[in-house]
PDB file of C-alpha atoms in Angstrom:
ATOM      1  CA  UNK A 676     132.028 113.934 102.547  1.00 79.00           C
ATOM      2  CA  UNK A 677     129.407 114.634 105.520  1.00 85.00           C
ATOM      3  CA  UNK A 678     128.922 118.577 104.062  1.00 88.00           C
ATOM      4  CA  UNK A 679     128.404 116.766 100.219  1.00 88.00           C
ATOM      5  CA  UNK A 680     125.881 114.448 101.715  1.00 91.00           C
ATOM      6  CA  UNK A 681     123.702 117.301 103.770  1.00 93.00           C
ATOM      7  CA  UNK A 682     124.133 119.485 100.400  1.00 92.00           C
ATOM      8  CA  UNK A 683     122.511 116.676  98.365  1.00 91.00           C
ATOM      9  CA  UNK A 684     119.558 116.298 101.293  1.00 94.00           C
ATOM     10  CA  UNK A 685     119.157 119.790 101.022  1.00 92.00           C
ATOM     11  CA  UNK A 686     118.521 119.600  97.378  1.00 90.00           C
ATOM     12  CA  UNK A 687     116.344 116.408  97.384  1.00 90.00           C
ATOM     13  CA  UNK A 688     113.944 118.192 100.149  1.00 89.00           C
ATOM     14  CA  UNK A 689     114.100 121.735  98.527  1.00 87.00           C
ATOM     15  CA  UNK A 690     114.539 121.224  94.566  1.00 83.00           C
ATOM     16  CA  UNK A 691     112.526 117.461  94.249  1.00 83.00           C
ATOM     17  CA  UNK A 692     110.140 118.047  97.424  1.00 84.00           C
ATOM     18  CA  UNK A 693     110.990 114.430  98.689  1.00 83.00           C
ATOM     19  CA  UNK A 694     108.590 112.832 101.994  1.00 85.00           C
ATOM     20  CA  UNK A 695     110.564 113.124 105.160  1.00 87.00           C
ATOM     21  CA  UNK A 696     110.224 109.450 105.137  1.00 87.00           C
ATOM     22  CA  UNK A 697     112.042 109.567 102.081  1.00 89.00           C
ATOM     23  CA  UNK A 698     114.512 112.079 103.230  1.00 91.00           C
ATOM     24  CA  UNK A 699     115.083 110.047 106.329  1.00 92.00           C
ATOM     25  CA  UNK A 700     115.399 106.921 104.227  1.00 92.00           C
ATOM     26  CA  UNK A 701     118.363 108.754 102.207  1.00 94.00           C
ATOM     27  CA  UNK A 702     120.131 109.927 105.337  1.00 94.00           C
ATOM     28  CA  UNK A 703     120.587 106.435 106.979  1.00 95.00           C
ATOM     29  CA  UNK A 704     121.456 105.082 103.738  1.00 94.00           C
ATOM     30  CA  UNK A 705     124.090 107.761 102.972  1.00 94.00           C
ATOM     31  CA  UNK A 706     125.460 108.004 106.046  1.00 94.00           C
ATOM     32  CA  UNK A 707     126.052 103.790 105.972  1.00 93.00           C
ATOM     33  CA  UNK A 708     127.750 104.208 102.802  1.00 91.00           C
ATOM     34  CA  UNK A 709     130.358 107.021 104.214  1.00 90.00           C
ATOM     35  CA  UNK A 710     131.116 105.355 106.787  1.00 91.00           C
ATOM     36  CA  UNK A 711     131.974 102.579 104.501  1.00 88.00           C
ATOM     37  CA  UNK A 712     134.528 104.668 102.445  1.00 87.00           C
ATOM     38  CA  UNK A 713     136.020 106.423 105.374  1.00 87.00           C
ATOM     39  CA  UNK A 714     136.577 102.800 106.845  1.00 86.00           C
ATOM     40  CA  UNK A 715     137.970 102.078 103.390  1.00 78.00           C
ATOM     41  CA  UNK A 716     141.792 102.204 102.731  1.00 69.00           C
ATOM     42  CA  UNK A 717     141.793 103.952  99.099  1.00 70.00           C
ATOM     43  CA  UNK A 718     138.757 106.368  99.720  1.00 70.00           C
ATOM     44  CA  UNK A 719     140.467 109.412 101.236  1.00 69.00           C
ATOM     45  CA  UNK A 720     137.924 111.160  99.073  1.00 80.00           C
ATOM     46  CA  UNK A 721     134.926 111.451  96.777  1.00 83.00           C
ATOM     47  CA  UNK A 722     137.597 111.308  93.449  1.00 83.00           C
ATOM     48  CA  UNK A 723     139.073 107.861  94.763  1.00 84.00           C
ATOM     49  CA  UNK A 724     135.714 106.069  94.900  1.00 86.00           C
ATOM     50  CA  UNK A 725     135.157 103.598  91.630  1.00 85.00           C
ATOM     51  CA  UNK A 726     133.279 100.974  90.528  1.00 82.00           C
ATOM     52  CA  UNK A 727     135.275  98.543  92.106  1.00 81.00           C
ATOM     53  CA  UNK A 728     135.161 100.165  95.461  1.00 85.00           C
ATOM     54  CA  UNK A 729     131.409 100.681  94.951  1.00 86.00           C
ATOM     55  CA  UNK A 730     131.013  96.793  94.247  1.00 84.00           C
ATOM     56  CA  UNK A 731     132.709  96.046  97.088  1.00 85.00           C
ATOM     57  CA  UNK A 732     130.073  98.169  99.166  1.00 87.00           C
ATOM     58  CA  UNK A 733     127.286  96.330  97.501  1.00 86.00           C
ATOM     59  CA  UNK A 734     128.987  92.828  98.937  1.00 83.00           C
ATOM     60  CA  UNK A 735     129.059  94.606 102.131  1.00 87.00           C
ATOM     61  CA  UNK A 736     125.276  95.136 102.214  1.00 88.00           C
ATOM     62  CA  UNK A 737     125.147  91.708 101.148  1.00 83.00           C
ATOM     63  CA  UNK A 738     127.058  90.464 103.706  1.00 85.00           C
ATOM     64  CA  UNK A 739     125.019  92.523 106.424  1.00 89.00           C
ATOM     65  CA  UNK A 740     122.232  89.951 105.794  1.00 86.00           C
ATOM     66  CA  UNK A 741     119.918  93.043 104.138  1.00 86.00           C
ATOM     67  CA  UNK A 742     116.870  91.755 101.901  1.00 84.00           C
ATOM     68  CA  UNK A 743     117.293  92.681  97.933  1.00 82.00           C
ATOM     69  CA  UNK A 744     114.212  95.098  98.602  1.00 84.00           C
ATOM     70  CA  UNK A 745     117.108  96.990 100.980  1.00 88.00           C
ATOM     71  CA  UNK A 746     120.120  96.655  99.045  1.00 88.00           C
ATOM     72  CA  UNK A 747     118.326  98.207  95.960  1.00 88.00           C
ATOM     73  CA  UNK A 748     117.027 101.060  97.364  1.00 91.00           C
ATOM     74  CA  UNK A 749     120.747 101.646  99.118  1.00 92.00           C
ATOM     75  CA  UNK A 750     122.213 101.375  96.136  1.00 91.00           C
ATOM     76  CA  UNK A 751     119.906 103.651  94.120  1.00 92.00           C
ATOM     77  CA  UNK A 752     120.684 106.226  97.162  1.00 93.00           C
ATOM     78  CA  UNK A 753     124.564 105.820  96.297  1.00 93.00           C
ATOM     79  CA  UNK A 754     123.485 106.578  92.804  1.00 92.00           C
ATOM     80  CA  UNK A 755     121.193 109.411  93.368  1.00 93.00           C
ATOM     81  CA  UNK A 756     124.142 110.982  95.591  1.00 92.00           C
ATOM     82  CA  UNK A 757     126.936 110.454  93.278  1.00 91.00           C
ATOM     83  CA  UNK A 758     124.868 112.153  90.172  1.00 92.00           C
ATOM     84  CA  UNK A 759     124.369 114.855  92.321  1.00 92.00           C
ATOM     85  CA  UNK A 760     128.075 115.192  92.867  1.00 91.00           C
ATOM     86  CA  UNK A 761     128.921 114.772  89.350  1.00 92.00           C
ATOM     87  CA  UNK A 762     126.147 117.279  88.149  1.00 92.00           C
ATOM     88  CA  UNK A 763     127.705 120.010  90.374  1.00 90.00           C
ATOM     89  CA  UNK A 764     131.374 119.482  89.235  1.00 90.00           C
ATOM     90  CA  UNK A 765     132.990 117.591  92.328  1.00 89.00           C
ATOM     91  CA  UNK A 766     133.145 114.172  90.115  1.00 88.00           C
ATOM     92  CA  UNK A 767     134.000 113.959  86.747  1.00 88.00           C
ATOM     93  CA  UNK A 768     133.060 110.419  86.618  1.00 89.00           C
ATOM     94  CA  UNK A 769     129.951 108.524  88.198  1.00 90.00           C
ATOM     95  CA  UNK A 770     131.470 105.068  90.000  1.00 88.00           C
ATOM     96  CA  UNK A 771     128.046 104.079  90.443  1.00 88.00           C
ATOM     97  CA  UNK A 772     126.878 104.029  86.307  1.00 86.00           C
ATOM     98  CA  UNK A 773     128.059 100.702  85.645  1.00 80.00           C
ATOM     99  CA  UNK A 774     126.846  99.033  88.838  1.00 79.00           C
ATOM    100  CA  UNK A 775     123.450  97.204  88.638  1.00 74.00           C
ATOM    101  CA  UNK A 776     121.234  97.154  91.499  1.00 73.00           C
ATOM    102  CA  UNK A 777     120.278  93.842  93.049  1.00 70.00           C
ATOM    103  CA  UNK A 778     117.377  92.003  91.441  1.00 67.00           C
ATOM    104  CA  UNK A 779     113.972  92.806  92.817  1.00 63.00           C
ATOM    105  CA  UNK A 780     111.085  90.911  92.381  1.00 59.00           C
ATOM    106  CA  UNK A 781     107.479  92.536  92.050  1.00 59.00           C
ATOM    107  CA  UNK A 782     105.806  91.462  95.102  1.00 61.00           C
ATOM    108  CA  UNK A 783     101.928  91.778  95.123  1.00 60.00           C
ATOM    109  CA  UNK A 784     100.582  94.293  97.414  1.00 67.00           C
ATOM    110  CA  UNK A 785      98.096  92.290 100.212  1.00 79.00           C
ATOM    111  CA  UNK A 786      94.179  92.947 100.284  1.00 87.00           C
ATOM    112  CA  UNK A 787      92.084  91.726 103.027  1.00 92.00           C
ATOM    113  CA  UNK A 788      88.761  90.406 101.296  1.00 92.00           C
ATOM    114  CA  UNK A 789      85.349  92.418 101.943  1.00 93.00           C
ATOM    115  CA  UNK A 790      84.237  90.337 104.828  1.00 94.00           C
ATOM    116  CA  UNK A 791      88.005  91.025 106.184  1.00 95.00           C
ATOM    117  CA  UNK A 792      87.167  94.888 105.640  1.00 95.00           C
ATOM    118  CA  UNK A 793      84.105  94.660 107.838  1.00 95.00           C
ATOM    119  CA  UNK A 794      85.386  92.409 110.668  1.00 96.00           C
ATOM    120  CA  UNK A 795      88.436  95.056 111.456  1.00 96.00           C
ATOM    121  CA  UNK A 796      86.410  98.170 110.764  1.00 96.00           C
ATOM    122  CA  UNK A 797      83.985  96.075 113.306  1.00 95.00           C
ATOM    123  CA  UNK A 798      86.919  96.112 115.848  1.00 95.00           C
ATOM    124  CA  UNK A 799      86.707  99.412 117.326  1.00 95.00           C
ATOM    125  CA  UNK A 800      82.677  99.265 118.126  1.00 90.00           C
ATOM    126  CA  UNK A 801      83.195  96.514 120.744  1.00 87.00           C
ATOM    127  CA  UNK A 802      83.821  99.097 123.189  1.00 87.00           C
ATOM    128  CA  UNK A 803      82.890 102.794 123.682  1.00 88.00           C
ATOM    129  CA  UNK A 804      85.350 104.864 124.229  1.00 91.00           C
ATOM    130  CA  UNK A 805      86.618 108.261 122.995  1.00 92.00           C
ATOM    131  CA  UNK A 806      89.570 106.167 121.775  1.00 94.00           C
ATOM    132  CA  UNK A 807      87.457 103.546 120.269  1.00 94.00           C
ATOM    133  CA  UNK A 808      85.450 106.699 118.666  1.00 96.00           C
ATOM    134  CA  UNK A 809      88.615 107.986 117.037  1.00 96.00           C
ATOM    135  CA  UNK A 810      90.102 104.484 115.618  1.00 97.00           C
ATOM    136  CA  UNK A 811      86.905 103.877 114.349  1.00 96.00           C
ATOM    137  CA  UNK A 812      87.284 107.157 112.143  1.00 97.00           C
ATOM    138  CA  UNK A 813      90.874 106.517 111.235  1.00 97.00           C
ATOM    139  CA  UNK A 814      89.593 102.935 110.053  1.00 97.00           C
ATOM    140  CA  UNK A 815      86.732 103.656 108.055  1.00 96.00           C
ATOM    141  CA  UNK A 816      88.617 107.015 106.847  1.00 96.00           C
ATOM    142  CA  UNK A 817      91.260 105.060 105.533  1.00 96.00           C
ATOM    143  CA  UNK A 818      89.455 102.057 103.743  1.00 95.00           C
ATOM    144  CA  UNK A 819      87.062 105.156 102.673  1.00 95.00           C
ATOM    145  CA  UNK A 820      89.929 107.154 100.649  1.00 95.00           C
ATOM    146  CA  UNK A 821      92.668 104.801 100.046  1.00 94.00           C
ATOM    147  CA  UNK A 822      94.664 107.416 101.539  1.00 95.00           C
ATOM    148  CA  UNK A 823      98.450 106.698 103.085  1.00 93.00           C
ATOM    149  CA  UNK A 824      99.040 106.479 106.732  1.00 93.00           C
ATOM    150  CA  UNK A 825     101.361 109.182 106.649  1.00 93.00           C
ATOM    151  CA  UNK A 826      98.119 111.048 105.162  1.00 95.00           C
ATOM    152  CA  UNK A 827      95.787 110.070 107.368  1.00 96.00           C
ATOM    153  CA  UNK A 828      98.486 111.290 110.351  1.00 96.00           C
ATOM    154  CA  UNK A 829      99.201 114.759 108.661  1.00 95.00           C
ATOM    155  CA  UNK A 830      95.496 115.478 108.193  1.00 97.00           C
ATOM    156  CA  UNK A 831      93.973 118.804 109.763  1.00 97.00           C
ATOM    157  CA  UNK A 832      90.334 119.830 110.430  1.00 97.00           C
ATOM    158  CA  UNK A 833      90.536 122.439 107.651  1.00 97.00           C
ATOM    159  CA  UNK A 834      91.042 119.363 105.308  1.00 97.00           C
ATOM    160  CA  UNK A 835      87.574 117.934 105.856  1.00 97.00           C
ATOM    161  CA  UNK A 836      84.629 119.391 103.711  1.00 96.00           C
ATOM    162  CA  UNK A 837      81.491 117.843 105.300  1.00 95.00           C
ATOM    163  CA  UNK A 838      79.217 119.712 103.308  1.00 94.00           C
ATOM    164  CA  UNK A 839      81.052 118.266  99.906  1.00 93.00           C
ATOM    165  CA  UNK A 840      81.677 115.213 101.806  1.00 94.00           C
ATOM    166  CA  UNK A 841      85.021 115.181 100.546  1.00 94.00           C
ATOM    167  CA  UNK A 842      88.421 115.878 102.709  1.00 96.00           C
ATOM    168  CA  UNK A 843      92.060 117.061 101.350  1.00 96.00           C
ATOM    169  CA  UNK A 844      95.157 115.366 101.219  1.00 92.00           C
ATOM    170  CA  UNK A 845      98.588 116.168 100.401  1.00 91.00           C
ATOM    171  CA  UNK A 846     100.549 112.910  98.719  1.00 87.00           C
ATOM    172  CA  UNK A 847     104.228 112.848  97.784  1.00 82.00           C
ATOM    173  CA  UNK A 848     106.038 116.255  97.363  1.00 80.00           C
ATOM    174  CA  UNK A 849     103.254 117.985  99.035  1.00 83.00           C
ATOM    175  CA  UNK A 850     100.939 117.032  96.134  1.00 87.00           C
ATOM    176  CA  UNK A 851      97.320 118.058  96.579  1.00 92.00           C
ATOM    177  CA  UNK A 852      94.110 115.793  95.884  1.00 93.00           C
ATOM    178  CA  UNK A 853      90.462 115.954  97.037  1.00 94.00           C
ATOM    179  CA  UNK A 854      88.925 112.322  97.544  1.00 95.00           C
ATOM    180  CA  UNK A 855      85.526 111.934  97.755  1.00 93.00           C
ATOM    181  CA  UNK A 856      83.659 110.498 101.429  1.00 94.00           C
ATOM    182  CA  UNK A 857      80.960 108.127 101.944  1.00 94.00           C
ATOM    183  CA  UNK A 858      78.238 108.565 104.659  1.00 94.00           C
ATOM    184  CA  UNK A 859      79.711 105.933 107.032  1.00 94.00           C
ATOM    185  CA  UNK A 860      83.214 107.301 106.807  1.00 95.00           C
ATOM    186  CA  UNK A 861      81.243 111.057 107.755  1.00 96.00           C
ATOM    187  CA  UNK A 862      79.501 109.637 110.409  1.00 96.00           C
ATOM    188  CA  UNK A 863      82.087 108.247 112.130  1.00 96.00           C
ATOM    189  CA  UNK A 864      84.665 111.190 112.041  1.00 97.00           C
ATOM    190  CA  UNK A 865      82.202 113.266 112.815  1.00 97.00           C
ATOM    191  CA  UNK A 866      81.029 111.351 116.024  1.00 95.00           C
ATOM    192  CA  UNK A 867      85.014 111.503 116.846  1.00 96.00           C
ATOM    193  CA  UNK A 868      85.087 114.910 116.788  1.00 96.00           C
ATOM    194  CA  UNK A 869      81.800 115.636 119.107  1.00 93.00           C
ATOM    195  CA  UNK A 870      82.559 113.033 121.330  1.00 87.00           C
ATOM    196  CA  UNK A 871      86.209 111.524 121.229  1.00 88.00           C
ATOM    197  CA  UNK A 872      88.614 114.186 120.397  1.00 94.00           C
ATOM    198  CA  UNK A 873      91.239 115.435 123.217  1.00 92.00           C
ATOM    199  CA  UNK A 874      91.560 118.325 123.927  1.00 93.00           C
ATOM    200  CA  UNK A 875      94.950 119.949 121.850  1.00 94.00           C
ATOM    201  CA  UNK A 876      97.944 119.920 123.964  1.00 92.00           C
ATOM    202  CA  UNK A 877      99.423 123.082 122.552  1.00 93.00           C
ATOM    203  CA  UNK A 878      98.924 125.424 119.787  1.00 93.00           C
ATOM    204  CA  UNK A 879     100.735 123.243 117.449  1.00 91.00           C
ATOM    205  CA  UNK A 880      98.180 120.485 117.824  1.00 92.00           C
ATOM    206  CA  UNK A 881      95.004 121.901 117.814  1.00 95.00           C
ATOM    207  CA  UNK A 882      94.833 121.868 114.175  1.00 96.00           C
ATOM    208  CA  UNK A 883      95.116 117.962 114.139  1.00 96.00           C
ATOM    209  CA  UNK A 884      92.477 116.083 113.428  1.00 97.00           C
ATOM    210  CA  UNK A 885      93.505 112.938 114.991  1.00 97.00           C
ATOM    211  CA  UNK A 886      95.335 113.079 118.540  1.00 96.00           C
ATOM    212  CA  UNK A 887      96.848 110.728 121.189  1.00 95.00           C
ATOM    213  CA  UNK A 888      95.287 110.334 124.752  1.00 92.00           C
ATOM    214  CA  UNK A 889      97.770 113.418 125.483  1.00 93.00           C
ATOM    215  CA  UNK A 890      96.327 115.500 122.971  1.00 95.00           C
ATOM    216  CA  UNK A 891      99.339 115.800 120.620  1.00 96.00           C
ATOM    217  CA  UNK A 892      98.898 114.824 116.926  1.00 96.00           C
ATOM    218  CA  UNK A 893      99.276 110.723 117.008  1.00 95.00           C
ATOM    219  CA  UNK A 894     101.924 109.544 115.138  1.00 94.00           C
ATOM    220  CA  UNK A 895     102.235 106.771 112.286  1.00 92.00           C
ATOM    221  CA  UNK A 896     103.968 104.661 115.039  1.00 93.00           C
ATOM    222  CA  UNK A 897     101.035 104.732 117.433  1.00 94.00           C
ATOM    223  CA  UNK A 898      98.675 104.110 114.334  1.00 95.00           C
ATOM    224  CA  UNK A 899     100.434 101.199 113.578  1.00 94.00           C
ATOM    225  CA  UNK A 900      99.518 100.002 117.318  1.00 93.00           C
ATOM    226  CA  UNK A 901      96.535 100.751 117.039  1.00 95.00           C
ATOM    227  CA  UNK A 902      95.868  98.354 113.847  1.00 95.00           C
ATOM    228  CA  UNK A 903      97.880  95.704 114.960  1.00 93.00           C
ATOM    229  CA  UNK A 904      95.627  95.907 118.285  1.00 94.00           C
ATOM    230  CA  UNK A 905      92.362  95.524 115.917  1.00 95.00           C
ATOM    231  CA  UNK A 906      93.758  92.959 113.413  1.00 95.00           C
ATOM    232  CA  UNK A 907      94.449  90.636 116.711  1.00 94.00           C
ATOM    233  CA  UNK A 908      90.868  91.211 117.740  1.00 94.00           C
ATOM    234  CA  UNK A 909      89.307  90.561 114.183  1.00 94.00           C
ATOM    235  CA  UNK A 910      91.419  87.182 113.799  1.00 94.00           C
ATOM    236  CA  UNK A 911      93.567  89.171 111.216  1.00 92.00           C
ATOM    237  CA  UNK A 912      97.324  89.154 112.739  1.00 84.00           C
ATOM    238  CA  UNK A 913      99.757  88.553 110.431  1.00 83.00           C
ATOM    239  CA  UNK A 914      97.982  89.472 107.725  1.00 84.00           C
ATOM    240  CA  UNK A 915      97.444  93.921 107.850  1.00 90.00           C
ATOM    241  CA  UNK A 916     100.034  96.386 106.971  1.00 87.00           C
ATOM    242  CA  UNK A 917     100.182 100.110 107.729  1.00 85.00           C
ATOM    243  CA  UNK A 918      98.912 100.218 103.962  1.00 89.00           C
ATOM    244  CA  UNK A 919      96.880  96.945 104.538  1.00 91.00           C
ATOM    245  CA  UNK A 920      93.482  99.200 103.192  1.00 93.00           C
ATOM    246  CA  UNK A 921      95.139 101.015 100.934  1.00 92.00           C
ATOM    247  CA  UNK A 922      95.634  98.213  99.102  1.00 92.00           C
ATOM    248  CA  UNK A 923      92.375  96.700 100.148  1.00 93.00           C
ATOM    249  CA  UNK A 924      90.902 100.184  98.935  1.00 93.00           C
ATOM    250  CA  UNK A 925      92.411 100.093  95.253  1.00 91.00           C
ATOM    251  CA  UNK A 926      91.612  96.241  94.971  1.00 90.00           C
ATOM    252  CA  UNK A 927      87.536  96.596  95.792  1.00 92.00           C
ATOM    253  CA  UNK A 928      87.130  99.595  93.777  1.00 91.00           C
ATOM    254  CA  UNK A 929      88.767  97.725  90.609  1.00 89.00           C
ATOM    255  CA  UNK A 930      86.690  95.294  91.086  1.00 88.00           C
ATOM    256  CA  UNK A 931      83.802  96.528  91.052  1.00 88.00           C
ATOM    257  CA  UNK A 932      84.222  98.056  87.773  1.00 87.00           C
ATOM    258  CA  UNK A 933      86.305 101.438  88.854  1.00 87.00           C
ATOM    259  CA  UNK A 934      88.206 102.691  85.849  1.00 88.00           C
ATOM    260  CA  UNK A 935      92.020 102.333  86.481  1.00 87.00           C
ATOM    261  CA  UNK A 936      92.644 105.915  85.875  1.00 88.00           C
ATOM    262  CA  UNK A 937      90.444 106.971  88.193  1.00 91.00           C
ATOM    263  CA  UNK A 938      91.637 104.302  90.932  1.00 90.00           C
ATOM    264  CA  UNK A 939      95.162 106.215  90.104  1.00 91.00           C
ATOM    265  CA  UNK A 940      93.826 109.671  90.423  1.00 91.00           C
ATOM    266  CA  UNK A 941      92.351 108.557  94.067  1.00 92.00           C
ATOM    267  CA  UNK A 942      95.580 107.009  95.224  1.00 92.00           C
ATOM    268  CA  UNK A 943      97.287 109.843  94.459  1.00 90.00           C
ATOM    269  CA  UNK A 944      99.894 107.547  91.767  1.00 88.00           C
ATOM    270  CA  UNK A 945     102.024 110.011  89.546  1.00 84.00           C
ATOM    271  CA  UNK A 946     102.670 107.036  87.657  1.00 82.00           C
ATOM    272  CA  UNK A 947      99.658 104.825  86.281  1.00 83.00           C
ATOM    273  CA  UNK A 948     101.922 101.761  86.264  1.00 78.00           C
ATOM    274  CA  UNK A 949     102.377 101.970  89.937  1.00 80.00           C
ATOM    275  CA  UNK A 950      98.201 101.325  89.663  1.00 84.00           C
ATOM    276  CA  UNK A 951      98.211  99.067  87.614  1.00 80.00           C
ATOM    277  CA  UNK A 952     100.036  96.231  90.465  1.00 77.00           C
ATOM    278  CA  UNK A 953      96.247  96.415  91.180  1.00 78.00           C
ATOM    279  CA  UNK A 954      94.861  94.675  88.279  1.00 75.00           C
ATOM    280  CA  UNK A 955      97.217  91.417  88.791  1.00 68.00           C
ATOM    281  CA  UNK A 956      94.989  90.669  92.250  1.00 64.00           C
ATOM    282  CA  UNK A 957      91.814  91.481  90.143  1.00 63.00           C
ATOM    283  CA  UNK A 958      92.780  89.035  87.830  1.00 61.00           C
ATOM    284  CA  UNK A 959      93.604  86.305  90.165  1.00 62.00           C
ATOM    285  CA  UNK A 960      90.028  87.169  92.063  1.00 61.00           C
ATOM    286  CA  UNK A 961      88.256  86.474  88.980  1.00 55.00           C
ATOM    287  CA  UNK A 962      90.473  82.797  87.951  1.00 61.00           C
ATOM    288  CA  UNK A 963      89.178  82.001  91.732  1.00 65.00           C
ATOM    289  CA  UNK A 964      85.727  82.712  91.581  1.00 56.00           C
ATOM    290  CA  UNK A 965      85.550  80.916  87.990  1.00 54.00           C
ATOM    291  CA  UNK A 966      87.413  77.962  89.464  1.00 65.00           C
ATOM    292  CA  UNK A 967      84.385  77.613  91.979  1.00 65.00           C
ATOM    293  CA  UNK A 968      81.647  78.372  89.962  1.00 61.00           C
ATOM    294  CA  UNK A 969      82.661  76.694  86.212  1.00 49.00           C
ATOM    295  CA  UNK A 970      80.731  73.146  86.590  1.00 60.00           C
ATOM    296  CA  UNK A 971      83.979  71.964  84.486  1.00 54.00           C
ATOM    297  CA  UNK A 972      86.760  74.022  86.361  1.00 45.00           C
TER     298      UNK A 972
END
């Protein structure tokens, strides 16, 4: 079973170009739901899993005390595995096709409002440091472009076109996108990089843009304690997210009149009805502000 799971991970990273975040995601799942079966009394093998045996998993998760968010995206990797199996001839029958996934319900993504935006880009200026320098870039970088975390992270100097004031980013299965800059986002990464940046640790860092104190590319982890250190300080705990200005980002730029496609293109969205989640908080921004300002509302 282990050797049919790595052969599927190899195909999901070579043939579909899946994130290692996404690859990691699949391996933890996958390797949950083996164990299952091998713990399992009828499953000696891939041909004596069913649907009633797969059920039985999904009761499991249940019982585990994982959200519906979880379960659904475990269950999807049971049934992304077991196509795989039945594509390449070791099944001759999917036990996952008659399965439904646990319920999920849309969840709106979070947007700070502009003054929000401004107190935690704000943050970082209270001291000067080189560290403050750099956080200061990665915040007004990432409010600037939208751009994921795992983005921002990967980015290397060659990315960053000054002179176009625009910087490269590769999304999703290594897809490429050039979003533009603003002057403020320019002037800050560029007073990291004469002032704040480390020097590399080794050969494999000094591309990097952004580094750690030790001079090694900084991680999404220590990003994420970096903003939670800034949202304390700006009064905002509780309330960012790694993708906190992403959101933000997409949410501003709709409303203030940014066509949807374009909002899409920017975000780097291979589907515009991923975007469009966007519009719902528009909407609700304008029923508030006519609440306040309609003399009969």
């Amino acid at each position: 079973m282990h050797d049919d799971v790595d052969n599927f991970l190899h195909y999901m990273t070579v043939e579909r170009g899946v994130s290692t975040n996404t690859l990691a995601a699949y391996r933890n799942d996958l390797s949950q739901l083996v164990q299952f079966l091998e713990e399992h009394d009828d499953c000696s093998g891939w041909a004596n899993v069913n649907d009633a045996v797969i059920t039985e998993y999904v009761l499991h998760l249940h019982g585990l005390g994982y959200s519906d968010t979880t379960r659904a995206r475990k269950v999807a990797s049971a049934k992304s595995l077991f196509g795989f199996l039945v594509r390449e001839g070791h099944l001759d029958k999917d036990p996952t096709e008659n399965v439904t996934s646990p319920k999920v319900g849309r969840s709106l993504p979070a947007a700070l409002t502009e003054d929000e935006v401004d107190r935690l880009l704000a943050a970082p200026s209270v001291v000067d440091t080189a560290e403050s320098a750099r956080d200061q870039a990665m915040l007004e970088l990432l409010y600037a472009t939208g751009m994921r975390v795992t983005e921002l992270v990967s980015l290397d100097l060659e990315d960053l076109d000054f002179d176009s004031a625009s910087v490269r980013c590769f999304g999703k299965g290594g897809k490429e996108r050039m979003i533009p800059l603003h002057e403020q986002a320019i002037e800050a990464v560029s007073a990291y990089l004469g002032e704040g940046r480390p020097e590399p640790k080794d050969k494999a860092s000094r591309p990097a843009v952004f580094l750690n104190r030790r001079g090694s590319r900084l991680t999404r982890q220590g990003f994420w304690l970096v903003l939670k250190n800034y949202a304390r300080q700006a009064g905002l705990e509780g309330k960012i997210t790694p993708h906190t200005l992403r959101h933000s980002f997409a949410t501003h730029l709709l409303r203030g009149g940014a066509q949807l496609r374009h909002v899409q293109e920017l975000l780097g969205h291979a589907s515009i009805t991923t975007t469009q989640v966007y519009t719902h908080l528009t909407s609700e921004h304008v029923r508030t502000e006519y609440d306040k300002a309609h003399p009969r509302a």
